[in-house]
XYZ file of C-alpha atoms in Angstrom:
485
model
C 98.250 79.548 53.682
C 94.761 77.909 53.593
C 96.413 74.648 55.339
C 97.838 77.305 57.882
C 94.645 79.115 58.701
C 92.644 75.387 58.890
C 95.412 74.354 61.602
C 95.022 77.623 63.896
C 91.361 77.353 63.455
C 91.447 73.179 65.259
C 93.880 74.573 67.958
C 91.486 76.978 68.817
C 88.771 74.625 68.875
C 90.964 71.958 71.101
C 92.342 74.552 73.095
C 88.164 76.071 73.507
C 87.301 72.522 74.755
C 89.879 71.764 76.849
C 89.292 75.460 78.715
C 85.831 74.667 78.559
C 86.171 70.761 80.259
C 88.424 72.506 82.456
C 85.939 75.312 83.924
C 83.081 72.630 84.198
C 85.117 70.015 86.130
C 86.087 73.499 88.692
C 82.139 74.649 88.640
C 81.766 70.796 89.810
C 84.291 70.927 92.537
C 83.120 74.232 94.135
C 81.328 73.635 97.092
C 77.108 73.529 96.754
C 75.239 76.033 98.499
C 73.192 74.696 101.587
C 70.012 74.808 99.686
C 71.637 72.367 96.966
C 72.541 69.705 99.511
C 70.024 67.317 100.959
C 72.166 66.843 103.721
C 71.401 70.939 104.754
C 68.392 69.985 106.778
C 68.946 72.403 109.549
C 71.420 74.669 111.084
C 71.894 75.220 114.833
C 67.893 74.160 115.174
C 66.649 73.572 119.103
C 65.941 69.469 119.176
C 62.424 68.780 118.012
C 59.722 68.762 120.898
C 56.457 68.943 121.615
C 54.832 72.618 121.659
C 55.458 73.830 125.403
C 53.881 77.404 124.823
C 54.056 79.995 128.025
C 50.765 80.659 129.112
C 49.200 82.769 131.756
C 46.709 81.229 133.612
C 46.034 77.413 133.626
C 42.559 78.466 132.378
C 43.954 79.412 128.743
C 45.206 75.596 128.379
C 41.746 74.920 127.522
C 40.984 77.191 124.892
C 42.897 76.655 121.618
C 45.448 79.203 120.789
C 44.986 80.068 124.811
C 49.054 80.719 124.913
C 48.587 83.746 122.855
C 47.097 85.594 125.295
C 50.330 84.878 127.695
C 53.145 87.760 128.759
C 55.479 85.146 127.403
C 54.251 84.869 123.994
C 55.325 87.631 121.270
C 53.698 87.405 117.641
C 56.317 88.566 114.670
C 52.910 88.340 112.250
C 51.823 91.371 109.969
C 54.017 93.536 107.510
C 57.473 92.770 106.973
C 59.551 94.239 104.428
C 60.259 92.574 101.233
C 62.371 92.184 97.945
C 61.733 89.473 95.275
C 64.235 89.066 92.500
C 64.246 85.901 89.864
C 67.720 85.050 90.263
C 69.909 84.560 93.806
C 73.008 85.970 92.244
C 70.682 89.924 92.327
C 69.360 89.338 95.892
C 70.389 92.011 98.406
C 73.531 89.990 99.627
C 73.714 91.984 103.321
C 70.407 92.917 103.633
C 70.159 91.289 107.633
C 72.649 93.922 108.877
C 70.730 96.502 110.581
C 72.342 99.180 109.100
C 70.974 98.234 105.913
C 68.695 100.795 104.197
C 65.184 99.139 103.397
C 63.203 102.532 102.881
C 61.983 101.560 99.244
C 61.496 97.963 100.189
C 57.800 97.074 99.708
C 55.567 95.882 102.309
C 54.257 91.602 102.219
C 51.727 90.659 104.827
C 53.344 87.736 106.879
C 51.995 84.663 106.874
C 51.397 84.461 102.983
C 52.581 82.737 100.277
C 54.442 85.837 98.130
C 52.914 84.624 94.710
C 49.348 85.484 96.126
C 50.350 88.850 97.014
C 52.150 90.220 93.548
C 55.120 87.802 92.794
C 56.157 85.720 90.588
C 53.334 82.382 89.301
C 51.719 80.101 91.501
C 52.161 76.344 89.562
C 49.993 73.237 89.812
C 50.989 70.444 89.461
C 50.418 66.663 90.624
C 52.883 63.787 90.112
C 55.923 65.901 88.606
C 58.335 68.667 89.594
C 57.123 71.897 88.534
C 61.206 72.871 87.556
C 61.558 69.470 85.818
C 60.386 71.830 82.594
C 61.915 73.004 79.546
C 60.437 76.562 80.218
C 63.302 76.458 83.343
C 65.492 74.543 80.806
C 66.031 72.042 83.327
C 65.873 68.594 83.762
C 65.369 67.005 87.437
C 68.943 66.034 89.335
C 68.488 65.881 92.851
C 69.591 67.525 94.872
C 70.214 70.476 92.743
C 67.301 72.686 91.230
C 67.215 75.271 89.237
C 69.530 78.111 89.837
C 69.172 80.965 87.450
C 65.371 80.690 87.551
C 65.339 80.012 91.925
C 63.240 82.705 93.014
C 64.266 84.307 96.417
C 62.348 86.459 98.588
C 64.149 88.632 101.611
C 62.129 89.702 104.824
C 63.076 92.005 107.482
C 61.320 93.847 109.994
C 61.778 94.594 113.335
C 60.845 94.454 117.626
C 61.149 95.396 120.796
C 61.305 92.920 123.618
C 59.150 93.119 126.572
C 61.425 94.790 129.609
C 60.091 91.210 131.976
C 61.892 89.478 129.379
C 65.008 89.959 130.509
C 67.111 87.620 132.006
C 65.007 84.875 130.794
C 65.766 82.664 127.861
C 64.081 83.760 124.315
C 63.404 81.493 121.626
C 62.778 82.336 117.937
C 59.707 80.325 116.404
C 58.888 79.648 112.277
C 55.914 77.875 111.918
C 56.561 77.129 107.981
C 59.050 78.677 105.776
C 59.121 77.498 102.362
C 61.226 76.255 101.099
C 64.718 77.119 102.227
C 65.501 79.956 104.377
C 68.290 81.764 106.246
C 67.647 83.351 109.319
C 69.364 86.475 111.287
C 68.975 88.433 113.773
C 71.014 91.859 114.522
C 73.312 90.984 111.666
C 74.158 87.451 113.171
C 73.132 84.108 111.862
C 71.194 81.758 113.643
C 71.371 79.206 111.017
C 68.911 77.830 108.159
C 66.333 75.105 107.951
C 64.868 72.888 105.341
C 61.381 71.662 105.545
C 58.401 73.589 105.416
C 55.900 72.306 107.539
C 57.296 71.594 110.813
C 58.504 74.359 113.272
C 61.783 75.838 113.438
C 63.558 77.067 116.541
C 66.327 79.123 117.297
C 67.455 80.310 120.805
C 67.883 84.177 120.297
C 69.131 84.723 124.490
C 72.467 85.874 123.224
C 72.221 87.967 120.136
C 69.417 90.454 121.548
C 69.719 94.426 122.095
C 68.008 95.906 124.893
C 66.519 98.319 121.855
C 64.978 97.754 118.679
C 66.305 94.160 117.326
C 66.083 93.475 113.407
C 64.812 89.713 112.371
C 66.179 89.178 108.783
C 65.008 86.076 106.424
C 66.341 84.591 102.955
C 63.616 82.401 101.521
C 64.534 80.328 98.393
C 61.866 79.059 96.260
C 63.200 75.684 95.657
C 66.013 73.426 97.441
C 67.123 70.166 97.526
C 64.122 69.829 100.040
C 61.484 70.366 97.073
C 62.500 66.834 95.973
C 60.409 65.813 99.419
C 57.522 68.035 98.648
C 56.268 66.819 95.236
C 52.425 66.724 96.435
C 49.189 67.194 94.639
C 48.986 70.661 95.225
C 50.089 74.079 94.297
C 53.458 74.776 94.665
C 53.930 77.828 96.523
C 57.205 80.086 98.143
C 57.595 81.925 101.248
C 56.392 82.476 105.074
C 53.496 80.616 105.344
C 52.743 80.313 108.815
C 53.133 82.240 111.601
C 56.959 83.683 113.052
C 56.408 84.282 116.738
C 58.961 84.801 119.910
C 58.118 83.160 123.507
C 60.066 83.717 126.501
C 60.551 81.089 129.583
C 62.822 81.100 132.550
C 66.911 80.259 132.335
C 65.534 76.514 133.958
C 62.726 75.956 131.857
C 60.472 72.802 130.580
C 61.983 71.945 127.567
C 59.669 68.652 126.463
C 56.886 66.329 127.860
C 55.668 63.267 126.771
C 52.022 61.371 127.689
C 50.983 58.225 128.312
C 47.089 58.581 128.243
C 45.454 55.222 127.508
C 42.892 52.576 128.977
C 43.022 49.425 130.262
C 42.372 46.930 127.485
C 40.521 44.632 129.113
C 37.218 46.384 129.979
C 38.503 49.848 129.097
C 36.701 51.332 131.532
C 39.894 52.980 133.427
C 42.744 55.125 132.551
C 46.263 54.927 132.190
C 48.685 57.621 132.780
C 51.969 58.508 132.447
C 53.914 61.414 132.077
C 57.870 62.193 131.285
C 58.989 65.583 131.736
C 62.480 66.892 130.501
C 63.725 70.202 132.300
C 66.865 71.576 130.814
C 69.023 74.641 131.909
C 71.050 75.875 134.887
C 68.580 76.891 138.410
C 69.100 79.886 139.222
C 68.364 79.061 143.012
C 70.630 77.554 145.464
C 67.946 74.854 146.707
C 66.210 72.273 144.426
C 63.708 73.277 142.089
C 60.370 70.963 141.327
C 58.419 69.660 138.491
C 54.858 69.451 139.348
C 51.661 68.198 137.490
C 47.613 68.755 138.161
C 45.160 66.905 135.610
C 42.016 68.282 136.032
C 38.537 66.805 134.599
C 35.617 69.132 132.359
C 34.559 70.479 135.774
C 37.751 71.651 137.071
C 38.325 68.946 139.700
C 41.322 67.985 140.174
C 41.848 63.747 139.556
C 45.268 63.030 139.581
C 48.531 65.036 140.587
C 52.220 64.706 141.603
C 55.242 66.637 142.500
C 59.432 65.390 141.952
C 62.024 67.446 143.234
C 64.994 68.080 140.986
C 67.776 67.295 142.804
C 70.197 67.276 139.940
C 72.099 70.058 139.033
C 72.985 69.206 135.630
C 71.364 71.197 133.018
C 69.214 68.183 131.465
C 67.284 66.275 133.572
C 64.481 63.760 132.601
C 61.758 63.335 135.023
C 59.723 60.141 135.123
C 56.671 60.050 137.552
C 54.973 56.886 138.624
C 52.051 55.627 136.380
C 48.583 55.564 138.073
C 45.309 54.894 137.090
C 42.070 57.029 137.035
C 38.572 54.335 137.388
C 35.747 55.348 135.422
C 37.166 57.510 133.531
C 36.220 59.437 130.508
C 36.961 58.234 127.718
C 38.198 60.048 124.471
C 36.608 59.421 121.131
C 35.047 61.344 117.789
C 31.681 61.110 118.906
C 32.133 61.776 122.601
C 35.945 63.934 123.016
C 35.838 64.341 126.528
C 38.871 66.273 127.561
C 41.025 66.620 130.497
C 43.417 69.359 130.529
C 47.239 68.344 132.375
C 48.964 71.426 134.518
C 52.389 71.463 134.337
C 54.641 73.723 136.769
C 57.848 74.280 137.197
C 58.616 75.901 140.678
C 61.756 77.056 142.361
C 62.945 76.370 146.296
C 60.108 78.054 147.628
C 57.119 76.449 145.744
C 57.099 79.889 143.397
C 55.873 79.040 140.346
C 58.375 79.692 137.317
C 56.958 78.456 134.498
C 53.893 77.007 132.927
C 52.766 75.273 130.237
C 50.351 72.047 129.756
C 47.814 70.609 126.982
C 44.244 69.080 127.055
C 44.479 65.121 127.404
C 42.254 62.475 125.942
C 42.315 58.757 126.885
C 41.617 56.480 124.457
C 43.575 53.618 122.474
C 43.502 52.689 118.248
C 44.568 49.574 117.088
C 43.536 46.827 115.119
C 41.461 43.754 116.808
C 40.740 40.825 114.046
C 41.459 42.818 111.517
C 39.060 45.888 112.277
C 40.481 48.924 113.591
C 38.765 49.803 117.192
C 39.155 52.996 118.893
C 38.424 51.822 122.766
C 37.760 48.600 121.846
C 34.742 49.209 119.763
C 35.067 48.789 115.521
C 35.211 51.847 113.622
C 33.999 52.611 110.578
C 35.680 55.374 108.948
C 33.850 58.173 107.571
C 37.154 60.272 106.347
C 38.197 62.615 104.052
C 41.791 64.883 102.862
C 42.427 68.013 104.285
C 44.787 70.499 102.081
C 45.878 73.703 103.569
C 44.768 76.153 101.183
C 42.893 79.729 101.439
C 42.848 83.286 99.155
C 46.374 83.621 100.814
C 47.654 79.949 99.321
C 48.294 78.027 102.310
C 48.133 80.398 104.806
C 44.758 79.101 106.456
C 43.074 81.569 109.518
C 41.615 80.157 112.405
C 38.449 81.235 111.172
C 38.323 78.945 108.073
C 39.814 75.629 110.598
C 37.081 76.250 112.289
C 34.577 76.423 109.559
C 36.250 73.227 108.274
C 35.925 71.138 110.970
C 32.432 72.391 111.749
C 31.590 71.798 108.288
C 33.101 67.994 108.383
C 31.282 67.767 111.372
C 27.897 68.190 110.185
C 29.034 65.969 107.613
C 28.983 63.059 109.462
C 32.877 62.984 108.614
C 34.670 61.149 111.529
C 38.630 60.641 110.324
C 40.744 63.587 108.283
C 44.018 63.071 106.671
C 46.787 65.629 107.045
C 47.481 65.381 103.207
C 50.232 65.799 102.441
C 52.258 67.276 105.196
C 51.704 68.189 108.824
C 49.752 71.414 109.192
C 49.358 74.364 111.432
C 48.931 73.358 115.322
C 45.712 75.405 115.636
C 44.099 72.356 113.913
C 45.536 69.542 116.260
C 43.767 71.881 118.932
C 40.291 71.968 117.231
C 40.370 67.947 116.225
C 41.153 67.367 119.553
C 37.906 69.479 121.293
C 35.700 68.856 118.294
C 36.042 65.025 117.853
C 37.900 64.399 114.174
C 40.119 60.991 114.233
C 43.321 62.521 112.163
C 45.978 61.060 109.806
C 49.343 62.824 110.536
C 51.310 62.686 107.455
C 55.152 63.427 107.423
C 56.094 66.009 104.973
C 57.866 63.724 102.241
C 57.022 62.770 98.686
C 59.107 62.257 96.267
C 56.198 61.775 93.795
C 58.330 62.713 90.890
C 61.011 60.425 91.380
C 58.596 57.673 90.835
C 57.285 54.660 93.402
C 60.244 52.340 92.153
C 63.594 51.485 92.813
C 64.312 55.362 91.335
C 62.416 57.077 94.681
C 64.146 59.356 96.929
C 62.956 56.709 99.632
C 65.327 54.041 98.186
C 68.106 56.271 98.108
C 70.227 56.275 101.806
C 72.108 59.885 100.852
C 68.329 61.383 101.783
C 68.151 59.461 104.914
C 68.634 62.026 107.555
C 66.519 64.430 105.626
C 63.417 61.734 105.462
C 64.113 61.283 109.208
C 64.843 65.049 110.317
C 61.343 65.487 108.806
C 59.519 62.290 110.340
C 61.080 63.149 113.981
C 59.541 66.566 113.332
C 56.717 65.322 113.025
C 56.224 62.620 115.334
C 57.646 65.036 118.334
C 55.390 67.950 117.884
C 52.195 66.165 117.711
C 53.091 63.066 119.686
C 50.329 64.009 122.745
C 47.291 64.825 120.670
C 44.290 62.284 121.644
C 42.887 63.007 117.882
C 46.373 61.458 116.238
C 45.377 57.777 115.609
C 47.365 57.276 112.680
């Protein structure tokens, strides 16, 4: 009987395993959620550009934030509603339909980082990964994190679009979403993105009601894209910068790149050059025209062109002729003389459709026998790190840039580094007027993988996230006179 009972009790024990083997090997072949995959870097995201805001009047390209003040140009920022649970398998699951009741949903001030406004723990840490912890019972895998412990917030308000909006192209902007997120709108998803600190953009056109639309985010705490974001810093969650719409014509400017150097022989004159790409079907029978007016401090115009777009297909890159501009200004920390570039797109009639532009600065950086010269001249570099970090977490105003770069200013500081990550474009603006030399840094450090041969960098699986990230970068920033680095 005893001999009986004993062999019952080691079936059950083989049979246990063998059920238990069985269920993990089927856990491992289900497929991974997006934000367990390094290779989720983006869904259905517009190509990375640089920022070609609507504005106005040609006047606003000159003061930062200037495209605010444009028709074009819708801020989502202020109250959303939100729910916070610890675990993703209690979020609400349909929560982006409209129909969706969010009456007892409380209120979270967007931008903000959600654990400075009531939720969950802010955690500091420097070289490691704040889930690589026994408190989470976890030990660092990438991609995965955490799952039971994988805080996730869910936003949702709501707008109206402008009644000049229509028949125009709308675009859906996230400045920096940490870490993970989802994105809907009217019960339909636009996709997801991965990386925090580079803009997000999602062509709305064809999902909008002539009524009240509903915008619907799922933010994760941690993804496989926290493995990139192991800085010296507090480790924060949710919408951090700001969510905005802007509007632009069916033919529209969709990216522009500058050429605005000196001659490096005396460097006494300028150099430009400027590639325009206009994408999207004209909606006139005739050709439409790209046109651009770079005008000096004083409003006089120096240089300008015009190219007809004779193609009909609905990309078209636009190259125009370099020339060069004598005497001219030159950009540097101690003397940022700006010019500010026009661009216009106009239909058959010389009607202009849509406009954008930036400030310009010529000046060069490299290294000459070993010293690095900005226009020639040896540089010594006065420079400091630059965090993102207020009473919100990393949600910085414009107030406190601007008391930050004053403040280096009187300083005598001359260089700042973007560590660890790029940060918000307000501050490219105000480096660029001011006079700061500036660092970019791409958002990616895998700090707790280690230097070695064990770093993320070493490993080719995370390739297209390091580059989705770098390109990001690079793209966004890649006409700023301040950038010398």
């Amino acid at each position: 009987m005893l001999m009986n009972i004993s062999f019952k009790k080691r079936t059950f024990l083989i049979l246990s395993a063998v059920l238990a083997a069985t269920t993990f090997t089927l856990a491992q072949q289900q497929p991974l959620s997006e934000w367990q995959s390094q290779y989720a870097v983006g869904l259905n995201k517009l190509a990375p550009h640089t920022y070609v805001w609507p504005y106005a009047n040609a006047s606003d390209i000159e003061k930062p934030g200037g495209y605010e003040q444009s028709p074009f140009y819708m801020s989502l920022n202020g109250k959303w509603k939100f729910h916070w649970v610890k675990n993703p398998d209690n979020r609400p699951k349909d929560f982006y339909q409209p129909s969706y009741y969010t009456g007892g949903w409380a209120d979270i001030n967007v931008p903000g980082n959600w654990e400075r406004q009531g939720y969950g723990t802010a955690i500091y840490v420097n070289e490691t990964y704040e889930f690589d912890d026994k408190m989470f019972n976890f030990k660092k895998n990438p991609p995965l994190v955490p799952h039971a412990e994988n805080e996730v917030g869910s936003y949702r308000r709501t707008f109206k679009v402008p009644a000049d909006w229509k028949g125009r192209r709308v675009v859906l902007c996230c400045e920096g979403v940490i870490s993970f997120y989802y994105v809907w709108v009217n019960g339909k998803l636009l996709g997801y993105n991965q990386g925090s600190k580079t803009a997000a953009e999602w062509d709305i056109t064809d999902v909008l009601n002539e009524g009240e639309n509903v915008v619907a985010l799922e933010v994760y705490r941690w993804s496989a894209g926290a493995y990139l974001e192991c800085q010296d810093m507090w480790r924060l969650s949710g919408i951090e910068r700001d969510v905005y719409l802007y509007s632009t014509p069916k033919q529209y400017i969709a990216d522009y790149k500058l050429d605005a150097s000196l001659d490096k022989e005396k460097y006494k004159d300028g150099i430009f050059g400027l590639e325009v790409t206009v994408e999207g079907p004209s909606i006139t029978p005739g050709a439409t025209s790209i046109a651009y007016t770079l005008k000096d401090a004083e409003g006089k115009t120096v240089l300008q062109d015009a190219i007809r777009i004779k193609s009909r297909g609905l990309s078209n890159l636009i190259t125009f002729d370099r020339k060069n501009l004598p005497d001219v200004k030159a950009w540097s920390a101690e003397h940022p003389h700006l010019y500010t570039l026009i661009l216009e797109l106009k239909d058959e009639q010389g009607k202009v459709t849509e406009l954008t532009g930036c400030e310009v600065g010529f000046r060069t950086s490299e290294i000459k026998d070993g010293r690095f010269c900005i226009n020639g001249v040896p540089v010594l570099v006065k420079g400091t790190n630059r965090h993102e970090h207020s009473q919100l977490g990393r949600t910085v105003s414009k107030e406190l840039m601007e008391l930050d770069i004053k403040l280096m200013k009187q300083h005598n500081i001359n260089m700042v580094r973007n560590s660890h990550y790029p940060t918000h474009p307000y501050w490219y603006q105000l480096c660029d007027r001011y006079g700061l030399y500036m660092i970019d840094e791409a958002n990616i450090e895998s700090h707790g993988m280690g230097y070695g041969a064990a770093s993320l960098a070493k490993d080719t699986t995370w390739l297209t996230a390091h580059m989705d990230r770098t390109h990001r970068m690079y793209e966004r920033s890649k006409n700023h006179p301040a950038i010398v680095i």
